[in-house]
mmCIF file of C-alpha atoms in Angstrom:
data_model
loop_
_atom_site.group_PDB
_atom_site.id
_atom_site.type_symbol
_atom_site.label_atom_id
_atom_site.label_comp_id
_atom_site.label_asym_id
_atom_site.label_seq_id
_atom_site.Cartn_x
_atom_site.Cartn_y
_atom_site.Cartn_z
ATOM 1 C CA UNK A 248 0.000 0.000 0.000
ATOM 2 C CA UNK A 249 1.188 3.648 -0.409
ATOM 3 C CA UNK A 250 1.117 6.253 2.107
ATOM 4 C CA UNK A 251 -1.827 9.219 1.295
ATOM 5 C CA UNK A 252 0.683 11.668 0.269
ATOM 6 C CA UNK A 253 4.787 10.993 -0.444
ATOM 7 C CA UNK A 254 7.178 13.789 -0.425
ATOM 8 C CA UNK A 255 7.567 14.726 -4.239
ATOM 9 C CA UNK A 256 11.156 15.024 -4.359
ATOM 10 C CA UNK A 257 12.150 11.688 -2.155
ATOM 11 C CA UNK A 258 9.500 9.875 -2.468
ATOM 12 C CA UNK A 259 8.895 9.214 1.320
ATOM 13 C CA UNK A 260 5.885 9.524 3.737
ATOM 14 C CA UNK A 261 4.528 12.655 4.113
ATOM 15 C CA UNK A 262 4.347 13.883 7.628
ATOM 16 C CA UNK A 263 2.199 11.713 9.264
ATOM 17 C CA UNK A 264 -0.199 10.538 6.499
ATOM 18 C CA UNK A 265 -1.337 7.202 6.585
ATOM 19 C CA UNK A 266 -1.292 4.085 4.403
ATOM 20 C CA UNK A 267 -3.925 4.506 2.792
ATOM 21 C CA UNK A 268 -6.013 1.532 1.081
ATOM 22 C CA UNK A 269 -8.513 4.276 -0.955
ATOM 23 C CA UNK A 270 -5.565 6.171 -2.446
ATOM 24 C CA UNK A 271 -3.939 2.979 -3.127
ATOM 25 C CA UNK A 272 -6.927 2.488 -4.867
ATOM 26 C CA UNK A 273 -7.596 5.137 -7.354
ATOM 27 C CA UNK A 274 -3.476 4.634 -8.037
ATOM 28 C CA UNK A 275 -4.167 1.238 -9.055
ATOM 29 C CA UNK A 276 -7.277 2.241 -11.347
ATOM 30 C CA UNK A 277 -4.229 4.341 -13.570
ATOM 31 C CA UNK A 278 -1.911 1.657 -13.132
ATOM 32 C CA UNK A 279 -4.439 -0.837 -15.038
ATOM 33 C CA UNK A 280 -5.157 1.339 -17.501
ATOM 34 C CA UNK A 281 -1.653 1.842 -18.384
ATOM 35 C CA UNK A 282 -1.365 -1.637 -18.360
ATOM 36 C CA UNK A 283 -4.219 -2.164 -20.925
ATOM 37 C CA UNK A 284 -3.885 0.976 -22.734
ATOM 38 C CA UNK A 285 -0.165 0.055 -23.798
ATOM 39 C CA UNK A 286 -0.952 -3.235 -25.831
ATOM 40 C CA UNK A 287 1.674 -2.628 -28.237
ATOM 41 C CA UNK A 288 5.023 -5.058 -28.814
ATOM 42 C CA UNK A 289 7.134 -1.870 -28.473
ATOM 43 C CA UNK A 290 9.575 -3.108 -25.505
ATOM 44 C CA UNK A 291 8.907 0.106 -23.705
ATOM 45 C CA UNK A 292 5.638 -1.198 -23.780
ATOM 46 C CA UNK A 293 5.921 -4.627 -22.284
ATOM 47 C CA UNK A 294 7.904 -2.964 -19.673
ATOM 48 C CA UNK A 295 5.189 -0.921 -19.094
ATOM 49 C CA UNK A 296 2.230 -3.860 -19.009
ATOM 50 C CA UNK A 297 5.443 -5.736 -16.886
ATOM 51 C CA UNK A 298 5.638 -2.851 -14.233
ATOM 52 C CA UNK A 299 2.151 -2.416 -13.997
ATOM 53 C CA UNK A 300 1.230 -5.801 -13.200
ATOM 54 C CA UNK A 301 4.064 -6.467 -10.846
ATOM 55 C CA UNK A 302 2.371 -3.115 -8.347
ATOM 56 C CA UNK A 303 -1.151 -4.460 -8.846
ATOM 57 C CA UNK A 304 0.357 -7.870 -7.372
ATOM 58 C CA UNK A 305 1.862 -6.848 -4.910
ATOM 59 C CA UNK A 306 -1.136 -5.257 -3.289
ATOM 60 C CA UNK A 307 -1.907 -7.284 0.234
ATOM 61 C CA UNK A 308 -5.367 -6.739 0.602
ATOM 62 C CA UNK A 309 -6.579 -9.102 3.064
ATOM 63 C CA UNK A 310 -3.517 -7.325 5.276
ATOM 64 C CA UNK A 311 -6.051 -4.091 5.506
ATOM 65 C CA UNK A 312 -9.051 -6.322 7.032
ATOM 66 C CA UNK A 313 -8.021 -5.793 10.409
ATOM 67 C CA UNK A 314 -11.679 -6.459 11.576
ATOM 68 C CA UNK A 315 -12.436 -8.820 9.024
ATOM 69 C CA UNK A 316 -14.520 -8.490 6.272
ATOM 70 C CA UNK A 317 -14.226 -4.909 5.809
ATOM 71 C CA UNK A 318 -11.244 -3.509 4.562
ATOM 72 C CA UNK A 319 -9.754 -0.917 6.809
ATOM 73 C CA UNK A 320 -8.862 3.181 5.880
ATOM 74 C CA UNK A 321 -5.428 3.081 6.319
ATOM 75 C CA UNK A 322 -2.713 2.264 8.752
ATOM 76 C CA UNK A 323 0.365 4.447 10.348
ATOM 77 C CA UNK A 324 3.233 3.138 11.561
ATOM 78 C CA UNK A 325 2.155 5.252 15.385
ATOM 79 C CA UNK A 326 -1.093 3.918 16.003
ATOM 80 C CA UNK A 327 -1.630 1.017 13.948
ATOM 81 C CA UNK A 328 -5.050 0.207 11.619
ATOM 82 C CA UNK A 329 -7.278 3.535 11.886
ATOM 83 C CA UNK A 330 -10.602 2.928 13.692
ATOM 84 C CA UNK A 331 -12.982 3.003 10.629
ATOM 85 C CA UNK A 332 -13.796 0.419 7.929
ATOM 86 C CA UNK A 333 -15.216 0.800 4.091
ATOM 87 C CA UNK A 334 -18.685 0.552 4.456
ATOM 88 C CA UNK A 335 -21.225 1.637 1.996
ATOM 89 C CA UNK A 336 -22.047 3.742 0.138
ATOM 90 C CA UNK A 337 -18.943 6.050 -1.001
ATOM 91 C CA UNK A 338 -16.151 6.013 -2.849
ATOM 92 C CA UNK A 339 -14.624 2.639 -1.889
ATOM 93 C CA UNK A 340 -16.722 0.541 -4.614
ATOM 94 C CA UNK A 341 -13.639 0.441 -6.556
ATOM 95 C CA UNK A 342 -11.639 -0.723 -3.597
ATOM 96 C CA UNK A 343 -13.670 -3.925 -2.858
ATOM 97 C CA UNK A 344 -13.941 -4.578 -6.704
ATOM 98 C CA UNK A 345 -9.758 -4.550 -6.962
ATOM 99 C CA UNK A 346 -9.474 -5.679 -3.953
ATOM 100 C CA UNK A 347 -11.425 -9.177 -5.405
ATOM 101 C CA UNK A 348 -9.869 -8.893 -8.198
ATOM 102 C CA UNK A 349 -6.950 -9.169 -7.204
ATOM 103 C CA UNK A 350 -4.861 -12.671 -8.802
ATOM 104 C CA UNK A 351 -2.024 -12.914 -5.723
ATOM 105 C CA UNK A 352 -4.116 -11.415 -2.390
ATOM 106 C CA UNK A 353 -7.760 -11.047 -2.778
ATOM 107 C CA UNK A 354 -10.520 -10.419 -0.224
ATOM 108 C CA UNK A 355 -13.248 -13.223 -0.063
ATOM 109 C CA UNK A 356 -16.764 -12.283 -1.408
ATOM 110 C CA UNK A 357 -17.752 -11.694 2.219
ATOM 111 C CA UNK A 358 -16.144 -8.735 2.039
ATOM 112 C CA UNK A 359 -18.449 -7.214 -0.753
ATOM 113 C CA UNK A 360 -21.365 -8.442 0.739
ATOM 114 C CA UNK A 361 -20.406 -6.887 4.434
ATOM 115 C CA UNK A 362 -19.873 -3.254 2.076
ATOM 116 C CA UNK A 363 -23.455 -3.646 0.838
ATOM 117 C CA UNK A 364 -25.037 -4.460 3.708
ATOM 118 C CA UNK A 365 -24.250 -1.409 5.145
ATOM 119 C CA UNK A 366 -26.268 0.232 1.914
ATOM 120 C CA UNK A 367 -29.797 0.261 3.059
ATOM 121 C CA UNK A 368 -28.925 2.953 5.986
ATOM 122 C CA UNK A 369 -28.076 5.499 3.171
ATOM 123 C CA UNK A 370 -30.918 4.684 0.961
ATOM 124 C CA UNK A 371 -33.646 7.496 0.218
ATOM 125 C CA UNK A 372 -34.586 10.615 -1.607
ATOM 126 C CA UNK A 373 -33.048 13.788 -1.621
ATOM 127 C CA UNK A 374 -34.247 17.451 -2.921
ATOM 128 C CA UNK A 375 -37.414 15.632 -3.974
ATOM 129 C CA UNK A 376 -34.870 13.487 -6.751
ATOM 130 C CA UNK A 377 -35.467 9.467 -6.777
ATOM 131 C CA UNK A 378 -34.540 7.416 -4.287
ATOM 132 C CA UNK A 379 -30.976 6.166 -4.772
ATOM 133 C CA UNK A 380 -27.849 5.346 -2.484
ATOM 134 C CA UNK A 381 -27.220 9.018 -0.708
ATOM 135 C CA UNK A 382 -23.491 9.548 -0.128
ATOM 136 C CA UNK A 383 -23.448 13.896 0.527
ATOM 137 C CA UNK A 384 -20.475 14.756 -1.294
ATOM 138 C CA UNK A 385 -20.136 13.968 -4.687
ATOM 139 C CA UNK A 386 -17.100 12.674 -5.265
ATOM 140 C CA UNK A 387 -18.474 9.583 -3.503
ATOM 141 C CA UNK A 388 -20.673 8.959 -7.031
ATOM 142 C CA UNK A 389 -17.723 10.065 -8.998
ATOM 143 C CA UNK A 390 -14.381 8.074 -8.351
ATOM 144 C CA UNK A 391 -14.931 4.523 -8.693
ATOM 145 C CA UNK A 392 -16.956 5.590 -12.059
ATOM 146 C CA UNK A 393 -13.843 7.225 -13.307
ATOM 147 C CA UNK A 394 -12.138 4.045 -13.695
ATOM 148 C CA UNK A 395 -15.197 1.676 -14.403
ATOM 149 C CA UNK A 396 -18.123 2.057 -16.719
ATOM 150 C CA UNK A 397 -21.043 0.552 -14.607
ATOM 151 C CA UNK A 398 -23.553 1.289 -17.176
ATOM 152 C CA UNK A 399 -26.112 -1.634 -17.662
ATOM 153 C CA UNK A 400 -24.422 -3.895 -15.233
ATOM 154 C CA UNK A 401 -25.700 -4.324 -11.379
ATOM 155 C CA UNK A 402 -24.386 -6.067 -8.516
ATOM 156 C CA UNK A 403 -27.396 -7.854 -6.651
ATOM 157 C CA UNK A 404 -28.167 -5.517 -4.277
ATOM 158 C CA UNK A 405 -28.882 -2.894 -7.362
ATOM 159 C CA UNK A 406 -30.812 -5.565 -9.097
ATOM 160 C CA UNK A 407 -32.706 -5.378 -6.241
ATOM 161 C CA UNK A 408 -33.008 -1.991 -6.558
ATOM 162 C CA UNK A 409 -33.596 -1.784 -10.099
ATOM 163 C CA UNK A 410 -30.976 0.247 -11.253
ATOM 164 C CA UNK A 411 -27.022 0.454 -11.568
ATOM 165 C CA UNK A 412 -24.934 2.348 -10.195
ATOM 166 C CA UNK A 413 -24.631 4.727 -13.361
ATOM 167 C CA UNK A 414 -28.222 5.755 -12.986
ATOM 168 C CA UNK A 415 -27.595 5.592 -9.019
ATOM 169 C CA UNK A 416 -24.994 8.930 -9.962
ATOM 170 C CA UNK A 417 -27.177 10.617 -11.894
ATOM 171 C CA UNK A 418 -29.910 10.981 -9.722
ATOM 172 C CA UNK A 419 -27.247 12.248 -6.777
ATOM 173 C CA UNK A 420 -26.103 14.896 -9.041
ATOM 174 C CA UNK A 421 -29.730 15.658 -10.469
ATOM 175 C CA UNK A 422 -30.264 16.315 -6.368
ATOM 176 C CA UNK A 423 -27.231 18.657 -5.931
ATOM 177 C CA UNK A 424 -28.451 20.488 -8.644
ATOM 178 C CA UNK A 425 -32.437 20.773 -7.253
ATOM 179 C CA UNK A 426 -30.815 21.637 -3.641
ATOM 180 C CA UNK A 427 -28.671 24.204 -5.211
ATOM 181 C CA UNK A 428 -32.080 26.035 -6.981
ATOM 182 C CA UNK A 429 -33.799 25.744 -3.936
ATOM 183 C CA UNK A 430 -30.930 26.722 -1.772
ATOM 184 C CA UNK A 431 -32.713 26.763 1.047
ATOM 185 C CA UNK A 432 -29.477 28.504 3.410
ATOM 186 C CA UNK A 433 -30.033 31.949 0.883
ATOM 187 C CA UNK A 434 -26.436 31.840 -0.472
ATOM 188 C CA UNK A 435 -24.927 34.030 -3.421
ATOM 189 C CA UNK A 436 -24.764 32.703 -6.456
ATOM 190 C CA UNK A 437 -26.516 29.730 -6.047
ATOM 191 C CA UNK A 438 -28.912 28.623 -8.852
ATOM 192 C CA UNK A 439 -29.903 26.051 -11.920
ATOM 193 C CA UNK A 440 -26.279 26.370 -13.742
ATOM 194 C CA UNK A 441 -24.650 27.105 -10.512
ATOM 195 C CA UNK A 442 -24.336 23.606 -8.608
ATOM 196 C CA UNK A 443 -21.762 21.493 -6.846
ATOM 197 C CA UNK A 444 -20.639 20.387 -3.204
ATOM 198 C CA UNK A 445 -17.791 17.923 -2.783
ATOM 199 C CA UNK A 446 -14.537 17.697 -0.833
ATOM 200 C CA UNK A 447 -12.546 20.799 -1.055
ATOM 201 C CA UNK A 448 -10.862 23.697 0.039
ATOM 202 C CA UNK A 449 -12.745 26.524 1.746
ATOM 203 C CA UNK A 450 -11.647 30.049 2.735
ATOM 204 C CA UNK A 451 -11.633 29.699 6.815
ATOM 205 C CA UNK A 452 -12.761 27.901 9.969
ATOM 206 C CA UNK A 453 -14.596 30.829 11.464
ATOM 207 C CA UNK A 454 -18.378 31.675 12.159
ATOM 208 C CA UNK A 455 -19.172 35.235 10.554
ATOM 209 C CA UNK A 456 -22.458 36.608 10.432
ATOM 210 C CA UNK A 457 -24.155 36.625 6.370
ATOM 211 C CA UNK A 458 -27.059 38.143 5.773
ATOM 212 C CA UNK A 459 -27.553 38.932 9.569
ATOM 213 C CA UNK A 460 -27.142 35.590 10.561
ATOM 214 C CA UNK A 461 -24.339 33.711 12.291
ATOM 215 C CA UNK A 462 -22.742 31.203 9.318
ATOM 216 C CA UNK A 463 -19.915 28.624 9.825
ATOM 217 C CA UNK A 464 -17.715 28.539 7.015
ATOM 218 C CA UNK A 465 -15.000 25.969 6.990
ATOM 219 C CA UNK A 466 -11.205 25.446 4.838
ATOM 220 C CA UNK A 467 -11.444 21.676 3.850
ATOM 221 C CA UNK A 468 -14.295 19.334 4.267
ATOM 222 C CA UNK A 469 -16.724 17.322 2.623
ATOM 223 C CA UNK A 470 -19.031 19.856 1.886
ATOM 224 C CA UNK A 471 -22.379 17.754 0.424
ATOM 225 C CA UNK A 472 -25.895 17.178 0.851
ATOM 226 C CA UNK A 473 -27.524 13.747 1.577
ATOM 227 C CA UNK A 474 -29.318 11.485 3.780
ATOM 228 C CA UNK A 475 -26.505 11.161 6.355
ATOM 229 C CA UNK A 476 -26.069 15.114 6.436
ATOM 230 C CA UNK A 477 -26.020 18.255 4.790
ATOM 231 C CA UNK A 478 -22.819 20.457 5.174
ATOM 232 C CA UNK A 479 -22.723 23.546 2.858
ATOM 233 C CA UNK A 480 -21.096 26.978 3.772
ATOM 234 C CA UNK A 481 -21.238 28.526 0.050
ATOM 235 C CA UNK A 482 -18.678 27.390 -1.464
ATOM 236 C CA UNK A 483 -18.720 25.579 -4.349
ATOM 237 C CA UNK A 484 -16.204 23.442 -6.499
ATOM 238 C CA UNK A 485 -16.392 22.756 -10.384
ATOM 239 C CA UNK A 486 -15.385 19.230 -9.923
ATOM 240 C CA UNK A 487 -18.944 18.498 -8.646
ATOM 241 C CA UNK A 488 -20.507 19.598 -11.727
ATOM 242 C CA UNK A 489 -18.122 18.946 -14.215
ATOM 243 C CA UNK A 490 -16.875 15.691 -13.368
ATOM 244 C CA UNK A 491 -20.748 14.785 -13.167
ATOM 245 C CA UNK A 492 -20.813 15.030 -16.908
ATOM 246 C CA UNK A 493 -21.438 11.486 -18.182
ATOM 247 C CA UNK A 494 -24.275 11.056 -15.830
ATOM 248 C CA UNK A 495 -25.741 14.614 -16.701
ATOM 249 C CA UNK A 496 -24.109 15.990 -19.616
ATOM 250 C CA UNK A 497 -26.659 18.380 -20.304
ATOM 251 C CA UNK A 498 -26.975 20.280 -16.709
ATOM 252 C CA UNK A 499 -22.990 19.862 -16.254
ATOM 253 C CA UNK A 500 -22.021 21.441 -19.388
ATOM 254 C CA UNK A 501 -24.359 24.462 -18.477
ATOM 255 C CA UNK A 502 -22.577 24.832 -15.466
ATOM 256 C CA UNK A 503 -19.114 24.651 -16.337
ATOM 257 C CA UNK A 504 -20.115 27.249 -19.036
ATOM 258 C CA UNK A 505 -22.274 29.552 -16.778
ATOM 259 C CA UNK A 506 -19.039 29.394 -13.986
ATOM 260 C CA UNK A 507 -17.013 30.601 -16.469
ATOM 261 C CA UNK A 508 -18.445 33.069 -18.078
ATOM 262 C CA UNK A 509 -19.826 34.650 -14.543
ATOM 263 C CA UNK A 510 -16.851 34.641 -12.835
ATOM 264 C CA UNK A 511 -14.354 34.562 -15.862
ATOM 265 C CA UNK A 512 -10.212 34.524 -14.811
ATOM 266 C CA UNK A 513 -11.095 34.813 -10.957
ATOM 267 C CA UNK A 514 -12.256 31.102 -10.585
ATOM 268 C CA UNK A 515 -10.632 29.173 -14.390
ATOM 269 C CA UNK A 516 -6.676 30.133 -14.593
ATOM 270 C CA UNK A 517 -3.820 28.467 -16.050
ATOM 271 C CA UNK A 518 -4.932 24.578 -15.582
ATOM 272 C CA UNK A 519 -8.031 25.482 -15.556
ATOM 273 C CA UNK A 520 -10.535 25.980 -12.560
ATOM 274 C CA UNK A 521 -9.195 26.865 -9.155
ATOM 275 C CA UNK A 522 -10.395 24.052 -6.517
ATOM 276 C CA UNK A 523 -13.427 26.318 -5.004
ATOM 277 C CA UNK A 524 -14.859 29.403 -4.660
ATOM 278 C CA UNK A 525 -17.381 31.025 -2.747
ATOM 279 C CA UNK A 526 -19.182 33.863 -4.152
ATOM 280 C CA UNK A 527 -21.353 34.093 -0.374
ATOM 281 C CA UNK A 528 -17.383 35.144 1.522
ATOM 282 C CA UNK A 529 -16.753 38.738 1.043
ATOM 283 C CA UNK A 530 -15.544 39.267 4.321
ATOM 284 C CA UNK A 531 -11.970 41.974 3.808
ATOM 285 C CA UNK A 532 -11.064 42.175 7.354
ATOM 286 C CA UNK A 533 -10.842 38.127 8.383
ATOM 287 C CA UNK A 534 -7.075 36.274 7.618
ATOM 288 C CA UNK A 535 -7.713 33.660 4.966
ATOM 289 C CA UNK A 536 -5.849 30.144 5.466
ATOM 290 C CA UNK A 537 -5.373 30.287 1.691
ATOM 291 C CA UNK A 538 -6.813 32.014 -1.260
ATOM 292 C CA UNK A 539 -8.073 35.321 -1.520
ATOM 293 C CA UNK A 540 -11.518 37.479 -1.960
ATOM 294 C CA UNK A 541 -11.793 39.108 -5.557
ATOM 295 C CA UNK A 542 -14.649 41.488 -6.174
ATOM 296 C CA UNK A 543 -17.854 40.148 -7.683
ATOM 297 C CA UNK A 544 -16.463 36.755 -7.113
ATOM 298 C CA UNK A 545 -16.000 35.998 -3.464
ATOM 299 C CA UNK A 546 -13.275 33.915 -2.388
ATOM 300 C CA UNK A 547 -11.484 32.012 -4.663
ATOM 301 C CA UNK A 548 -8.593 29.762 -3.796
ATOM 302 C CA UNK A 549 -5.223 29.533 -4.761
ATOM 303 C CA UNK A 550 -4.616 26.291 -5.528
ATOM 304 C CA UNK A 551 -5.675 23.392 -7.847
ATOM 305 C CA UNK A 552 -6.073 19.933 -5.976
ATOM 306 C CA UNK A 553 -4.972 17.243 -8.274
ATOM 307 C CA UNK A 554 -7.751 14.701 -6.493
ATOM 308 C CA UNK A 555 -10.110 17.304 -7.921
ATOM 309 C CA UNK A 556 -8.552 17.632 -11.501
ATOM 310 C CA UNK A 557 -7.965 13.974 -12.603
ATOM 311 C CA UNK A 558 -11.876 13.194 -12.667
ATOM 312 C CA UNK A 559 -12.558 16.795 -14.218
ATOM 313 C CA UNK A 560 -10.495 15.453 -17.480
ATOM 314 C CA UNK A 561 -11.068 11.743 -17.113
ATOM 315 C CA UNK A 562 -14.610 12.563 -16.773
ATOM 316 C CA UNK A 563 -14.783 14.677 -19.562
ATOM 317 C CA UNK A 564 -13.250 12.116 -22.264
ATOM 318 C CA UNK A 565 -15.665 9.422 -20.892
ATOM 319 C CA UNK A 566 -18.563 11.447 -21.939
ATOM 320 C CA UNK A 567 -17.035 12.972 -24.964
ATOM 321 C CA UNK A 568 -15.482 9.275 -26.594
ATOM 322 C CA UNK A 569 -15.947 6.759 -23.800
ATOM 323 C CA UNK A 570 -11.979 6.599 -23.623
ATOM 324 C CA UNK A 571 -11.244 5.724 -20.448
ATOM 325 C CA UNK A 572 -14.465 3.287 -19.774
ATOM 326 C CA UNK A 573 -13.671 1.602 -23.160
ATOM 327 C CA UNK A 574 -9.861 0.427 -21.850
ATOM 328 C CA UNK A 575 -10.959 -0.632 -18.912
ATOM 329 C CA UNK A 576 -13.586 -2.487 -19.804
ATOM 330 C CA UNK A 577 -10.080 -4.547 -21.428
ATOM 331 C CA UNK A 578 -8.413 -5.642 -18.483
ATOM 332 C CA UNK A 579 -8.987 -8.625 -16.984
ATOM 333 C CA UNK A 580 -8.758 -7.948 -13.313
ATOM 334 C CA UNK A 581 -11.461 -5.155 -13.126
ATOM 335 C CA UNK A 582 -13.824 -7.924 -15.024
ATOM 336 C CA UNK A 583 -12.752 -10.640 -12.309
ATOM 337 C CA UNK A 584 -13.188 -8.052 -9.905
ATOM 338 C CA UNK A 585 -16.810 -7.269 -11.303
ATOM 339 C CA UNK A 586 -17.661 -10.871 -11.793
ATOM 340 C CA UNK A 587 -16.744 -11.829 -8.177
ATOM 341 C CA UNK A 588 -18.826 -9.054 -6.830
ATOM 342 C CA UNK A 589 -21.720 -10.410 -8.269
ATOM 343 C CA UNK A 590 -22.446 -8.323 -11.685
ATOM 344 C CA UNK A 591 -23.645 -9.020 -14.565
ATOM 345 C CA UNK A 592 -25.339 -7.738 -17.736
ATOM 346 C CA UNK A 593 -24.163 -5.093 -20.082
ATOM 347 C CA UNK A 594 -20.584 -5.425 -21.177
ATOM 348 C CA UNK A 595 -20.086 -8.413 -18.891
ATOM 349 C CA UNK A 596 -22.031 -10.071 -20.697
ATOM 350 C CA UNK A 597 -20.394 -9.388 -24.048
ATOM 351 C CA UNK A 598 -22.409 -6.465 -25.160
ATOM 352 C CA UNK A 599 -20.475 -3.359 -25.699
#
């Protein structure tokens, strides 16, 4: 496993980040697809498929089930396994489905059915949208689908449900976008082409008043709204919206569109658009953590988070040419992955 962030230069733990099976994860999603996506005889190229197999292998995933069958967070060397499991529904699909996958240390297929057992707590309706698996922030409904085109093929808890987890997305973005026209907390900005909460930076861990009323604003969390709770202080981050374009292309290119030309070179710079920004926060006389307030605009940050940039641009190229989805759909450990979980239909089944 590989610690949650490595010093860039060295190469070594980061402070005191942990190992961290998630992050492990989405590494291993590009590692396979580099692995498929090079199929050529090119030597560079077998080295390539060579490398790429030999770091998938060498993942010990039953070594993360310290309470056996979930698969634990992480691990530091200080304290050990961290107190909380994977358990439904978030981002860790696409751990369980490598972690079965796996050819040298898989999980049992206890371990998927402990993650989906855990579904039905998160199960409902949200912003008057159809009921689907709730997870607030939406990165939860993004990351595993960066890697994996679940399209047409269900495990058996969403055959139960009668839908997949492609549909499941759509309807948790269709929500953010209904509680962002309602916005029932009065916010700036807010509207039907201005939508998004996920995990990112904010402008400061402070309550101010807005609007006459005391509002807690907060630097990084996982700002969302869902079953399980609701946190939103304003701010808002284009990877909500844009990386939400396969599931609604129509309402996610409107936003990306209407965020740029509102708020123009104060929110999209050099690589794009900054992380957040919060058009509510245009407070002078508080000291930022990072980022600063620009007239008409808010606070914007400063920085770009990488976590938030990959699925902007995979995301993208799976709606605009299925790229991504259509390599991976290739390799033969996310299909025994798949297939051990339970799914079927669709391209499992041989229909592309």
């Amino acid at each position: 496993f590989y610690y949650h962030f490595i010093d860039m230069d060295g190469g070594d733990r980061f402070e005191s980040t942990e190992l961290s099976t998630v992050d492990t994860t989405l590494l291993m999603g590009g590692v396979l697809f580099a692995q498929t996506y090079y199929d050529g005889k090119d030597p560079r190229e077998s080295e390539i498929r060579a490398l790429a197999d030999k770091l998938y292998r060498e993942v010990e995933w039953p070594w993360a089930q310290a309470r056996k069958p979930w698969i634990s967070m992480g691990w530091t060397p200080e304290q050990g396994f961290l107190a909380y499991d994977w358990k439904g529904y978030n981002e860790a699909l696409l751990v369980y489905v490598l972690a079965l996958g796996s050819p040298t240390h898989p999980v049992g297929k206890d371990a998927y059915d402990a993650w989906t057992s855990t579904y039905d707590r998160t199960w409902g309706a949200v912003q008057g949208q159809q009921d689907h698996l709730t997870f607030p922030p939406l990165f939860g409904h993004q990351y595993s689908h960066v890697w994996i085109d679940f399209r047409g093929i269900t495990d058996a808890y969403m055959k139960r449900r009668g839908l997949d987890y492609f549909e499941n997305s759509r309807r948790a973005a269709l929500s953010q976008q209904a509680y962002a026209i309602a916005n029932p907390a009065g916010w700036t900005g807010y509207g039907k082409d201005v939508w998004g909460l996920t995990a990112s930076d904010g402008p400061i861990d402070a309550t101010l008043a807005f609007k006459g009323k005391p509002r807690k604003f907060q630097t990084y969390t996982a700002r969302g709204v869902g079953t399980e709770y609701t946190i939103d202080d304003g701010t808002i981050a284009p990877t909500a919206a844009a990386a939400s374009m396969p599931f609604v292309p129509e309402q996610s290119i409107a936003a990306i569109q209407a965020m740029h030309d509102r708020y123009g070179k104060a929110i999209y710079q050099q690589y794009g658009f900054l992380d957040a920004f919060n058009p509510s926060f245009a407070f002078t006389d508080v000291k930022l953590q990072h980022g600063k307030v620009v007239p008409g605009a808010g606070w914007v940050d400063g920085d770009y988070l990488g976590i938030d940039q990959g699925p902007i641009v995979l995301m993208i190229e799976n709606h605009r040419s299925d790229f991504v989805w259509s390599v991976m759909r290739r390799n033969p450990y996310i299909r025994k992955g798949l297939e051990r979980a339970g799914f079927t239909g669709g391209w499992l089944d041989g229909a592309q």
